Coordinates of C-alpha atoms and ligand atoms in Angstrom, one line a residue:
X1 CA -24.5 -14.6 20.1
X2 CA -24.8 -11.4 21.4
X3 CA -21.9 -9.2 22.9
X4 CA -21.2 -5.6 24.5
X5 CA -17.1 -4.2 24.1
X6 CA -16.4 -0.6 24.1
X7 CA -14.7 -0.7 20.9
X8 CA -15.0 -3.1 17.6
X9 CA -12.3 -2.6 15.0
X10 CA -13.3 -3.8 12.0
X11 CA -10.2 -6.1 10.2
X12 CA -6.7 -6.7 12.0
X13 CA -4.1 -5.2 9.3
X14 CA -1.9 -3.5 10.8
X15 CA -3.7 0.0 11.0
X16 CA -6.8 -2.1 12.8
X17 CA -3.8 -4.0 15.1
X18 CA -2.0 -0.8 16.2
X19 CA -5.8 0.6 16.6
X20 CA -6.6 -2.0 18.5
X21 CA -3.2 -1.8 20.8
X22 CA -3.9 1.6 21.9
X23 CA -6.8 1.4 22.6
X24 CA -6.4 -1.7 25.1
X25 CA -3.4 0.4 26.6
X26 CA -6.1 3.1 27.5
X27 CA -7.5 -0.1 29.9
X28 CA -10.8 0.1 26.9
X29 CA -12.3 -3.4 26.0
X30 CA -11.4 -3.8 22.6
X31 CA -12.5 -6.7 20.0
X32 CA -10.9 -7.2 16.4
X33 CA -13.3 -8.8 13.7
X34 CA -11.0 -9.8 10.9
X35 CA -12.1 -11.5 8.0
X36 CA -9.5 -13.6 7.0
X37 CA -8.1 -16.8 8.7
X38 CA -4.6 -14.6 8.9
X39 CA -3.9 -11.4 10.6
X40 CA -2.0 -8.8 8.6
X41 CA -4.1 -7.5 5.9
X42 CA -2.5 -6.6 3.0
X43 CA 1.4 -7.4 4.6
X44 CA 1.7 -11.4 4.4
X45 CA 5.0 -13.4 4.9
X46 CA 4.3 -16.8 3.0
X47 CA 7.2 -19.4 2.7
X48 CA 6.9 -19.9 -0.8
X49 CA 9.8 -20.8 -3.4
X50 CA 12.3 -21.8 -0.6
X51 CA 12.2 -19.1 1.1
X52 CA 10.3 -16.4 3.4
X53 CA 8.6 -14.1 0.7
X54 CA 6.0 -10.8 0.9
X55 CA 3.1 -11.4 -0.8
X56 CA 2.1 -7.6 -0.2
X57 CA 3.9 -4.5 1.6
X58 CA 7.4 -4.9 2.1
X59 CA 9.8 -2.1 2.1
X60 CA 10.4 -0.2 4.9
X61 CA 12.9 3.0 5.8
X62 CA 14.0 4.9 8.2
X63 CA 12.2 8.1 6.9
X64 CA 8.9 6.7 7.5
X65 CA 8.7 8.0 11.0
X66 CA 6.0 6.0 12.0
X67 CA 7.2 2.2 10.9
X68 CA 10.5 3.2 12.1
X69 CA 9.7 4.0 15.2
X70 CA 7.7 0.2 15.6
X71 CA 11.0 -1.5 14.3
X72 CA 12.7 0.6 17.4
X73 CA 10.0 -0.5 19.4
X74 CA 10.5 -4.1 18.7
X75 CA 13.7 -4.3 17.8
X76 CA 13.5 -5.8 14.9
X77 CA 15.8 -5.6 11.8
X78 CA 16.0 -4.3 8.0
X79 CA 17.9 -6.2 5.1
X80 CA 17.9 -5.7 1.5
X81 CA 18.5 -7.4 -1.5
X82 CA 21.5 -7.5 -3.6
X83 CA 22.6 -4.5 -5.3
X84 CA 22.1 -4.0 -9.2
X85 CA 25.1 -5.2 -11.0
X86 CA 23.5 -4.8 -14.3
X87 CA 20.6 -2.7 -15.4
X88 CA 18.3 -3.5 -18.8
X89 CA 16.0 -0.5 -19.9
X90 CA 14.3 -0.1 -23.0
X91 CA 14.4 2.6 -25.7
X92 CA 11.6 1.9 -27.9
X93 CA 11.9 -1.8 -29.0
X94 CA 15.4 -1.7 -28.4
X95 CA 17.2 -3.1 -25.1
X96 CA 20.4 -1.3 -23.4
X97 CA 22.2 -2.6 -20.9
X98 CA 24.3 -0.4 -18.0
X99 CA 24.7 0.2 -14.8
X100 CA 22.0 1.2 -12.0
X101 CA 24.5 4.7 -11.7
X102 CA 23.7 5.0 -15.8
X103 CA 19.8 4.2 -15.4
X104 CA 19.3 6.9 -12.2
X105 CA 21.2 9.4 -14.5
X106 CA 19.2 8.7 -17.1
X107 CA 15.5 9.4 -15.4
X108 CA 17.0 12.5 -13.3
X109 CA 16.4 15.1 -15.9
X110 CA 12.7 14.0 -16.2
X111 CA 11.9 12.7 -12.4
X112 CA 13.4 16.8 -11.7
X113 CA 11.5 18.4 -13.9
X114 CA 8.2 16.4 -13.2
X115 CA 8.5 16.9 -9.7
X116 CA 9.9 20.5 -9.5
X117 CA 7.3 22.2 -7.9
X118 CA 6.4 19.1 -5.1
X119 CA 6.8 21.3 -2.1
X120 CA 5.1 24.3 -3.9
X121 CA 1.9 21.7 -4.2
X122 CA 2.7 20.0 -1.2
X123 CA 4.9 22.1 1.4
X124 CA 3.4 19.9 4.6
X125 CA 2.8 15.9 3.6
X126 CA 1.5 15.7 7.0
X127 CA -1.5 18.6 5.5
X128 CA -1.9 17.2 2.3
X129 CA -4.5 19.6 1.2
X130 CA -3.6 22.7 2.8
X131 CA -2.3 25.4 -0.4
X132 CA -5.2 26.8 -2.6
X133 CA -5.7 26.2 -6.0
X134 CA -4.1 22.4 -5.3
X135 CA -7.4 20.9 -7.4
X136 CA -5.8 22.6 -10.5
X137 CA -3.0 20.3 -10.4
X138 CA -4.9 17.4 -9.0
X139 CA -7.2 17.3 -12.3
X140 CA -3.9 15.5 -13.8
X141 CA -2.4 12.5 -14.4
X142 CA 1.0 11.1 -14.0
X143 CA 0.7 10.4 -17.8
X144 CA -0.4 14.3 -18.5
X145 CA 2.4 15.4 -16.8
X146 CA 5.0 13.3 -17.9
X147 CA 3.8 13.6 -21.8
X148 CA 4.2 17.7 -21.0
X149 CA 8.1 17.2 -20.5
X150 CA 8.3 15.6 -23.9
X151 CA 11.1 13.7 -23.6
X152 CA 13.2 11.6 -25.5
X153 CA 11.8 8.2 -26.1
X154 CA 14.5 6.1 -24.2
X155 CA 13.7 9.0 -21.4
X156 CA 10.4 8.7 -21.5
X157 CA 10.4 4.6 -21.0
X158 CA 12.6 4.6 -18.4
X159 CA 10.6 7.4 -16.7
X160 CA 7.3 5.8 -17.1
X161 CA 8.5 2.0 -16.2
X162 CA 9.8 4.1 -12.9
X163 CA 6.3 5.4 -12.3
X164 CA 4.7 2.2 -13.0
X165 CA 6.8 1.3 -10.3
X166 CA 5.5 3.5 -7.8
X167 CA 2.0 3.6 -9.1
X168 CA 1.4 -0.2 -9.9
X169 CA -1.2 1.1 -12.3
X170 CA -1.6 2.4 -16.1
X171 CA 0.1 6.0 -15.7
X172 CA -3.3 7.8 -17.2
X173 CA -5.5 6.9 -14.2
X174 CA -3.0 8.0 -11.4
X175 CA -2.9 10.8 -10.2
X176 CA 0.3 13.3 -10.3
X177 CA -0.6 14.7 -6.8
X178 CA 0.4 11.0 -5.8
X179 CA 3.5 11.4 -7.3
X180 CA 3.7 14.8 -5.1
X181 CA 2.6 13.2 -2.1
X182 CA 5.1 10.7 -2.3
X183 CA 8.2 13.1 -3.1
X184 CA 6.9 15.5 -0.5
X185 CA 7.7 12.9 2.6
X186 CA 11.1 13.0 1.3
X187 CA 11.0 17.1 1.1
X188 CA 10.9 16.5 -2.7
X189 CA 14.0 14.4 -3.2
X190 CA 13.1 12.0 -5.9
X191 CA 16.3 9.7 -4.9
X192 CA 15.3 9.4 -0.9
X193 CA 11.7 8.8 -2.1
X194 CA 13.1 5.7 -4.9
X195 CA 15.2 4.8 -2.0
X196 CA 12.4 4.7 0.7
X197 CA 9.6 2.6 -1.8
X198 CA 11.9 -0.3 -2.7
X199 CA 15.3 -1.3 -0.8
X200 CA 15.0 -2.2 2.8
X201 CA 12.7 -5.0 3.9
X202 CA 12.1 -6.4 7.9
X203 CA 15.0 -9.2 8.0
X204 CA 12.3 -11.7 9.1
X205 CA 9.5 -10.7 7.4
X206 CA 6.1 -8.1 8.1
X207 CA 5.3 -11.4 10.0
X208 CA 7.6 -10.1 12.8
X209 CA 5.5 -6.7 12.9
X210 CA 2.2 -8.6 13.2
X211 CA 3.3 -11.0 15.7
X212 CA 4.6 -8.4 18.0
X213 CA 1.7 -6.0 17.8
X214 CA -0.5 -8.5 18.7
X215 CA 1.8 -10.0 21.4
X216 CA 1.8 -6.7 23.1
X217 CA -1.9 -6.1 22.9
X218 CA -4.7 -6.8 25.4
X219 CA -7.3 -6.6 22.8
X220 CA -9.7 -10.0 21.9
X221 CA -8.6 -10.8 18.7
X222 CA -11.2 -12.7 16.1
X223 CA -9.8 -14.3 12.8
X224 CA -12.2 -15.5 10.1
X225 CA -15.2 -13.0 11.6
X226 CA -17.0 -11.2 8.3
X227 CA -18.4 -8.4 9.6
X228 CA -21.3 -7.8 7.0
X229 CA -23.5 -5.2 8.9
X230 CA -22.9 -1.8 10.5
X231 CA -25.9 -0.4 12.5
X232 CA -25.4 2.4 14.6
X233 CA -26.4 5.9 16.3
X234 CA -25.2 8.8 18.0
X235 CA -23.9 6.5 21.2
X236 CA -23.6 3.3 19.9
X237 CA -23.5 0.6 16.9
X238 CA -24.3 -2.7 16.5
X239 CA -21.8 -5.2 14.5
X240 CA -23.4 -8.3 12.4
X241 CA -20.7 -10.6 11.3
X242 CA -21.4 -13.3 8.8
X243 CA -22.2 -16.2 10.7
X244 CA -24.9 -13.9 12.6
X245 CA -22.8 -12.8 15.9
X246 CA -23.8 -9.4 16.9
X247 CA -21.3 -7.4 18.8
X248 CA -22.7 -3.9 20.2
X249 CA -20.1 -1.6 21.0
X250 CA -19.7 2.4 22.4
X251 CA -17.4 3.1 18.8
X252 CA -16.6 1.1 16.5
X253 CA -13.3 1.4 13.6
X254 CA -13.5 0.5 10.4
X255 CA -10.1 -0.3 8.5
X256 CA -11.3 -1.3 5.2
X257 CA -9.4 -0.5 2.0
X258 CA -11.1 2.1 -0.1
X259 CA -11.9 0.1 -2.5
X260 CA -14.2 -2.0 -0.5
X261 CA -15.7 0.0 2.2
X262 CA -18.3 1.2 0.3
X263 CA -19.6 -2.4 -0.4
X264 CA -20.6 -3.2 3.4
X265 CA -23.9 -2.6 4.6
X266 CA -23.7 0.6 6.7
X267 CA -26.9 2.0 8.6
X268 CA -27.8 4.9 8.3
X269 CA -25.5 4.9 5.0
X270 CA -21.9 6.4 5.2
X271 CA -21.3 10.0 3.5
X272 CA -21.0 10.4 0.1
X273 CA -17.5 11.0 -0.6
X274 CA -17.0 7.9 1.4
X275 CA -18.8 5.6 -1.1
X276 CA -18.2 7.8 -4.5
X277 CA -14.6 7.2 -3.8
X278 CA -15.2 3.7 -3.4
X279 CA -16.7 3.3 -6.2
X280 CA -14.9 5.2 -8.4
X281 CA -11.6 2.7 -7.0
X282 CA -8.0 3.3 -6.2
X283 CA -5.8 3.7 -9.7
X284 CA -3.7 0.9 -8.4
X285 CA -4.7 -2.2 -9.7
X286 CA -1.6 -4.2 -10.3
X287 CA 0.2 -7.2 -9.7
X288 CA 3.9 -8.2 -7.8
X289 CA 5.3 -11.7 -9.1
X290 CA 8.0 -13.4 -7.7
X291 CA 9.9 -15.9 -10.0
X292 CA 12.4 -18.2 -9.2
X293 CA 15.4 -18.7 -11.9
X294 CA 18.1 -20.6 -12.1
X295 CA 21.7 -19.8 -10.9
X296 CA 23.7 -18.6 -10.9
X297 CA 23.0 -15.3 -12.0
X298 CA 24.1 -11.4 -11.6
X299 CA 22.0 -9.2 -9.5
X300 CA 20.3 -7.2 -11.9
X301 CA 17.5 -4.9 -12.1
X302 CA 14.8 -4.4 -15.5
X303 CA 12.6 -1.2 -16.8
X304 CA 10.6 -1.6 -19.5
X305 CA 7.2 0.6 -20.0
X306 CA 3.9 0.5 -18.9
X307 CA 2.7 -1.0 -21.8
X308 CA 4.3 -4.7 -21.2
X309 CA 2.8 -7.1 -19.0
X310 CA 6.0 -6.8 -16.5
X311 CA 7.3 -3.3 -16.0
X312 CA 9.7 -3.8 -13.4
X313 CA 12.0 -7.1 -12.3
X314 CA 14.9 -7.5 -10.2
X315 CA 16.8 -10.0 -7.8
X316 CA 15.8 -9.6 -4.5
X317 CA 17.5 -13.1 -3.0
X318 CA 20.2 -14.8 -4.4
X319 CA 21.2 -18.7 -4.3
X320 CA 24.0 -20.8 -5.1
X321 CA 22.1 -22.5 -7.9
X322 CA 19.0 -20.2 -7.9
X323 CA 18.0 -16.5 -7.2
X324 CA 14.8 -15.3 -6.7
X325 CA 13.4 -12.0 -8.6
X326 CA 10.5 -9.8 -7.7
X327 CA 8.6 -7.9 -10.3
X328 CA 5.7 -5.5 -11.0
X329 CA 3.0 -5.1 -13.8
X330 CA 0.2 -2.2 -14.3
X331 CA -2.3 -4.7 -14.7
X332 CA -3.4 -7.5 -12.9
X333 CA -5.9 -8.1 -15.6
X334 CA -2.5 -8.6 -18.1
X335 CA -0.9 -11.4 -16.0
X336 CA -1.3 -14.0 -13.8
X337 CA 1.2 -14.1 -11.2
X338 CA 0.7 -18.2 -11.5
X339 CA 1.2 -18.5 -14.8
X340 CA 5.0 -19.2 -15.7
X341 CA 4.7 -19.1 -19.2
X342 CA 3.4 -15.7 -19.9
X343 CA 6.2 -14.8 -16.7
X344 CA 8.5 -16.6 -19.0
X345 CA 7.7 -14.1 -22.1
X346 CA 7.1 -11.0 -19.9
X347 CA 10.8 -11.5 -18.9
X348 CA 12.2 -12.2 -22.6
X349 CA 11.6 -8.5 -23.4
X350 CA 15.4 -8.0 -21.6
X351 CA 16.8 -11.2 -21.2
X352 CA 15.9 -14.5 -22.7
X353 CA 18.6 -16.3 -20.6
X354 CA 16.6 -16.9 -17.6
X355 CA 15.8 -20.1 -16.8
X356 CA 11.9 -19.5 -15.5
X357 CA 12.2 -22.7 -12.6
X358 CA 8.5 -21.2 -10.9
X359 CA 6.6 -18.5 -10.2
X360 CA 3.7 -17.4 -7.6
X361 CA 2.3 -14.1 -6.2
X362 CA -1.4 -13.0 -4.4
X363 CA -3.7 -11.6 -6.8
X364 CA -5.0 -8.7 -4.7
X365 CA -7.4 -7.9 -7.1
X366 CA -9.5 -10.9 -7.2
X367 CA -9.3 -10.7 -3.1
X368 CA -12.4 -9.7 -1.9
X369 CA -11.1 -8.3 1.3
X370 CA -9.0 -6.0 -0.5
X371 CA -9.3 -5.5 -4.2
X372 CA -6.3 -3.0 -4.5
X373 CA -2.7 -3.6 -3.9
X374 CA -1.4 0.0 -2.3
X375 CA -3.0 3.0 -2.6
X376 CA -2.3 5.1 -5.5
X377 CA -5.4 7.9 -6.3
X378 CA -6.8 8.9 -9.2
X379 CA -7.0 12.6 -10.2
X380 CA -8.5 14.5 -8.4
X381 CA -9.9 11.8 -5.4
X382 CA -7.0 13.7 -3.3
X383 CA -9.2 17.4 -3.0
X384 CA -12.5 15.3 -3.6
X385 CA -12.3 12.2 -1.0
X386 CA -9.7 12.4 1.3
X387 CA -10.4 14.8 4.4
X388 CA -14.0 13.0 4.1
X389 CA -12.4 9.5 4.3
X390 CA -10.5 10.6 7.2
X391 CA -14.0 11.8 9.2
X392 CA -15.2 10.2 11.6
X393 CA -19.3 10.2 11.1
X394 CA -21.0 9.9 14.4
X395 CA -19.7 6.8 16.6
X396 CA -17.9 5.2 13.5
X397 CA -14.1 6.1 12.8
X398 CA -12.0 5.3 9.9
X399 CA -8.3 4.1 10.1
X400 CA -6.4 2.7 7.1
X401 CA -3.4 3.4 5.1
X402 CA -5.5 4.4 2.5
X403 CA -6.6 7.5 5.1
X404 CA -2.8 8.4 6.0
X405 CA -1.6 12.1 5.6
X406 CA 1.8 11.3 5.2
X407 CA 2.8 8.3 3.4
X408 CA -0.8 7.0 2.6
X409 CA -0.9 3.6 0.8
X410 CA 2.4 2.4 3.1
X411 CA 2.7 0.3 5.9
X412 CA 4.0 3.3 7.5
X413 CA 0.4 5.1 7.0
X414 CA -1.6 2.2 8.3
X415 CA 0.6 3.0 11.7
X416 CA -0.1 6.4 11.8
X417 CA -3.8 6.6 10.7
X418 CA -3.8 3.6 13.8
X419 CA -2.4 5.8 16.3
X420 CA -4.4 8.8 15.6
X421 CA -7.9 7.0 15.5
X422 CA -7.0 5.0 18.8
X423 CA -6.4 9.1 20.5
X424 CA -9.6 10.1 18.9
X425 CA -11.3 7.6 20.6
X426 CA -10.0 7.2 23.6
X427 CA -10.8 10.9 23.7
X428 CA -14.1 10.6 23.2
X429 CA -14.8 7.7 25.3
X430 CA -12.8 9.7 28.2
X431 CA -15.2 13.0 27.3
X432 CA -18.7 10.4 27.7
X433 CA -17.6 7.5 30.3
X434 CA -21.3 7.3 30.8
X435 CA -22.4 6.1 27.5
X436 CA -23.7 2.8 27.7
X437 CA -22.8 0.9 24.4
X438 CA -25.6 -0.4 23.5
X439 CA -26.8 3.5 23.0
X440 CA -30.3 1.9 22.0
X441 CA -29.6 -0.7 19.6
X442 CA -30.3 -4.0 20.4
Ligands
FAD1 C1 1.5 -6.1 -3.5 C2 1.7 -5.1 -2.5 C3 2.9 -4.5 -2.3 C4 3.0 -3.5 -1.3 N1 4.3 -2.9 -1.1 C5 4.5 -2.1 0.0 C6 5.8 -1.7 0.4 O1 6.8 -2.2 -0.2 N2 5.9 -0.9 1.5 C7 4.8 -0.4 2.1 O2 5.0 0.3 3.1 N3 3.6 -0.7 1.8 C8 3.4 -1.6 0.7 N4 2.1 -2.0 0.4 C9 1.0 -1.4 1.1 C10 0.7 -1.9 2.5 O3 0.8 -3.3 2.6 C11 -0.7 -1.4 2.9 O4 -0.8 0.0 2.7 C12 -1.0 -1.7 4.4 O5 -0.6 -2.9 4.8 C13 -2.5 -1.5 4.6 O6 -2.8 -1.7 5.9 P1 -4.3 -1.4 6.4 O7 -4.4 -2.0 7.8 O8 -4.6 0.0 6.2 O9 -5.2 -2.2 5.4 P2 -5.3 -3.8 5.2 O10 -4.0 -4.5 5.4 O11 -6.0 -4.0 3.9 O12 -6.3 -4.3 6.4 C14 -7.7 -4.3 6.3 C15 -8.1 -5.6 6.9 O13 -9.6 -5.7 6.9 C16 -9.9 -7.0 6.6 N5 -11.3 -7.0 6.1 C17 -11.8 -6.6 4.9 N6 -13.1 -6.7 4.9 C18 -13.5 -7.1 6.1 C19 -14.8 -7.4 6.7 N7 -15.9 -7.2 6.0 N8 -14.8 -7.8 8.0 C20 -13.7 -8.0 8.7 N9 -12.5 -7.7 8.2 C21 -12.4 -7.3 6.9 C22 -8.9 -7.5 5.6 O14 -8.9 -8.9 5.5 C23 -7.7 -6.8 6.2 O15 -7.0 -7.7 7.1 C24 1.9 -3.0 -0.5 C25 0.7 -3.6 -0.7 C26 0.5 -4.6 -1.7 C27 -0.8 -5.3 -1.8

C-alpha cells in the first residue's frame, strides 16, 4: 500500500502522541506508526496483582513544568503511596532500622557535598551544555565522584543505594553530569529532586495521559506498524513498515529510544553521534519489580547498595490482608522481575518476614522496542551526543525523552521534546507549503 501524509511520527509514546497532537492542531495530516499493539511506549498501566500497576514511568510532580501542565490540561489527579513508617539501610553487612527523617539525615552530608557545585556545572537545565570546560566534569562517573567524598561506609551505602535509585544502573557507567542534570531542575535541591523522581503518581494511571492525548488528537493513529525503513531527501521521505506499507511523507519524526535508533535502516545513514551513541547505550539498564506480600504490614521503605540484586523496595499500595511493594535493581541481567524466588532472597537482605505471595514486572531490556528503562548517560555522551541527538538532519526530526533539555529520561521530557519538534515542523512546513511530499521518492 502506498500512502502520501505530511507528517509520519515514528512510535506513539508519549513524546510521538503530543508530536503528533500538535501537529494535527496546525490542520497538518499526521500518521503515527507504532510498533507495539499498545500506545504509550515506555508508560504502561497493566492490571496486574489486583490492582492498576506502572510497568514503566510513573512519578510525576508539579515541578516538571511540562507534565504538569498536561495534568492541568486534563484534569487529571496525583496520589502517592503510603508514607515510610520504618526505614532498613545497610552499613556493610549489617541492617539498621529507623525512620525515613533518620535515613534523609543520614545521605545529606554526602548528597550536599556531591552535588555542591550543580548550578556551577549546570546554571540553565533548559541549556544543558552551555558553561565551558563542562566535558572536564562529564568524563566522570557517579561512582568517581562519590568514592572522592570518602565517606563512611554506612554513608556511602545509603548514598550509593540512593543513586542506584535514580540511575537504575551500576554507579561506574553513569554519568555524574546526570546526577547534575537532575538536581539542576530542582535549582540544585537534592530533597525537591528525591521528592520529584519517586512520590506522586497519576491517580488512575499514565493510562489516563495516553487516553486523553489521543482523544484530543486528529492525527491517524497505527498500532502494531514496524516501521523498518527510512528513505528520504531534502523534501521528502519514504516510510517502509514491516509488513511492506510505504508511507511518503513531507517530514517525518522519529521517537525512538537511544538505544535503538541506531538499529533501523536509515537512508542516506543518520550522523555519527546519532548512531555512536546508540551504540555505545544508555547506562540505565535496570529492572522495577513489583511484589505482592502478605498483610498486614507497615509502610516501609529499603536501601541496600548497588551490589545486591534489589537496591531499593518500598510499599507503594497497601491492603487489608496484602500490600503491594515496588522495587529497583542495577541490573536486569541480575534478576528476573518473574522470578519470586530470587525476589524472595533479594528482599531477605532487610527483612525475612515478608511473606513473598507474587511477583511481576516488564523486562525493558529484553524489549526490542526499547532496550533501556529511563535515560540515565554515560560519561561523557552529555558534551559528546546530545545537541546532535536533538538535530534535525534534513526532513527527519528527532523527539524523545531521551532528547529533552530539562528533565531528559522523564515523562515530563518526552512532553517537551513533543512540543518543540511539532513547532519545528510546523515551522518549516509553513516556510515551504509548496513541497510536495513525495519530494522524488517513490
Ligand atoms: C521502568 C521505568 C520506570 C520509569 N519511571 C519513570 C518515572 O517514575 N517518572 C518519569 O517521568 N519517567 C519514568 N520513566 C521514563 C519514562 O517512562 C520515559 O522517559 C518516557 O515514557 C519516554 O517516552 P518517549 O515517547 O520518549 O519514548 P518511548 O515511550 O520509548 O516511545 C517510543 C515508541 O516508539 C515505539 N517504537 C520503537 N521502535 C519502533 C519502530 N521501529 N516502529 C514503530 N514504533 C517503534 C515504541 O514501541 C514506543 O512506543 C520510566 C521508564 C521505565 C522503563
Amino acid at each position: 500500500m502506498n500512502e502520501e501524509t505530511d507528517v509520519v511520527v515514528v512510535g506513539g509514546g508519549i513524546a510521538g502522541l503530543i508530536t503528533a497532537r500538535e501537529l494535527g492542531r496546525a490542520g497538518l495530516r499526521v500518521v503515527v506508526l507504532e510498533a507495539r499493539n499498545r500506545l504509550g511506549g515506555r508508560v504502561w498501566t497493566d492490571r496486574r496483582l489486583g490492582r492498576d500497576l506502572e510497568m514503566g514511568g510513573t512519578w510525576v510532580h508539579w515541578v516538571q513544568p511540562h507534565v504538569w501542565s498536561e495534568i492541568t490540561r486534563y484534569g487529571l489527579e496525583v496520589t502517592r503511596g503510603p508514607r515510610p513508617e520504618d526505614a532498613y539501610w545497610l552499613a556493610g553487612d549489617e541492617v539498621r532500622k529507623g525512620t525515613l527523617d533518620g535515613f534523609m539525615e543520614l545521605v545529606d552530608p554526602g548528597m550536599r557535598r556531591l552535588l555542591a557545585e550543580t548550578m556551577r556545572w549546570i546554571p540553565r537545565p533548559d541549556k544543558p551544555v552551555s558553561v565551558d570546560g563542562l566535558t572536564s566534569v562529564d568524563g566522570y562517573s557517579v561512582r568517581d565522584k562519590l568514592d572522592e567524598l570518602q565517606l563512611p561506609v554506612e554513608e556511602y551505602n545509603a548514598n550509593e543505594a540512593a543513586w542506584v535509585g535514580h540511575f537504575n544502573a551500576p554507579l561506574e557507567d553513569g554519568a555524574f553530569t546526570s546526577a547534575l542534570r537532575w538536581t539542576a531542575a530542582t535549582a540544585g535541591s537534592w530533597h525537591l529532586m528525591h521528592e520529584a523522581s519517586a512520590l506522586f503518581r497519576l491517580a488512575s494511571g499514565t493510562r489516563a495521559l495516553v487516553d486523553a492525548i489521543v482523544s484530543d488528537t486528529h492525527a491517524d493513529i497505527r498500532t502494531s506498524r514496524e516501521v523498518r525503513h527510512i528513505e528520504h531527501n531534502t523534501s521528502g521521505s519514504v516510510v517502509t513498515t514491516a509488513s511492506g506499507d510505504r508511507l511518503t511523507a513531507r517530514r517525518v519524526v522519529l521517537t525512538l529510544p537511544q538505544n535503538i535508533i541506531g538499529d533501523l535502516a536509515v537512508s542516506p545513514e543518520l550522523c555519527e553521534e546519532k548512531r555512536a551513541a546508540s551504540r555505545e547505550k544508555t547506562a540505565s539498564k535496570g529492572v522495577k519489580v513489583w511484589i505482592r506480600v502478605r498483610g498486614p504490614i507497615k509502610p516501609f521503605f529499603a536501601y541496600s547498595s548497588a551490589g545486591h540484586p534489589l537496591s531499593v523496595v518500598r510499599t507503594e499500595f497497601l491492603g487489608g490482608d496484602d500490600a503491594v511493594l515496588v522495587s529497583f535493581g542495577a541490573d536486569s541481567g541480575k534478576i528476573s522481575p518473574d522470578d519470586i524466588d530470587a525476589v524472595s532472597r533479594a528482599l531477605r537482605v532487610w527483612r525475612d518476614d515478608l511473606d513473598v505471595l507474587e511477583v511481576t514486572g516488564h523486562d525493558w531490556m529484553s524489549d526490542p522496542y526499547s532496550r533501556e528503562t529511563w535515560l540515565m548517560q554515560r560519561p561523557r555522551q552529555l558534551t559528546r551526543y546530545l545537541p546532535a541527538q536533538q538535530r534535525s538532519e534534513g526532513v527527519l526530526h528527532f523527539a524523545g525523552s531521551d532528547y529533552a533539555n530539562v528533565w531528559g529520561g522523564f515523562i515530563d521530557g518526552a512532553i517537551e521534546s513533543g512540543l518543540r519538534v511539532a513547532r519545528q515542523v510546523v515551522a518549516e512546513l509553513a516556510a515551504s507549503p509548496e513541497t510536495s511530499a513525495t519530494g522524488g521518492i517513490r
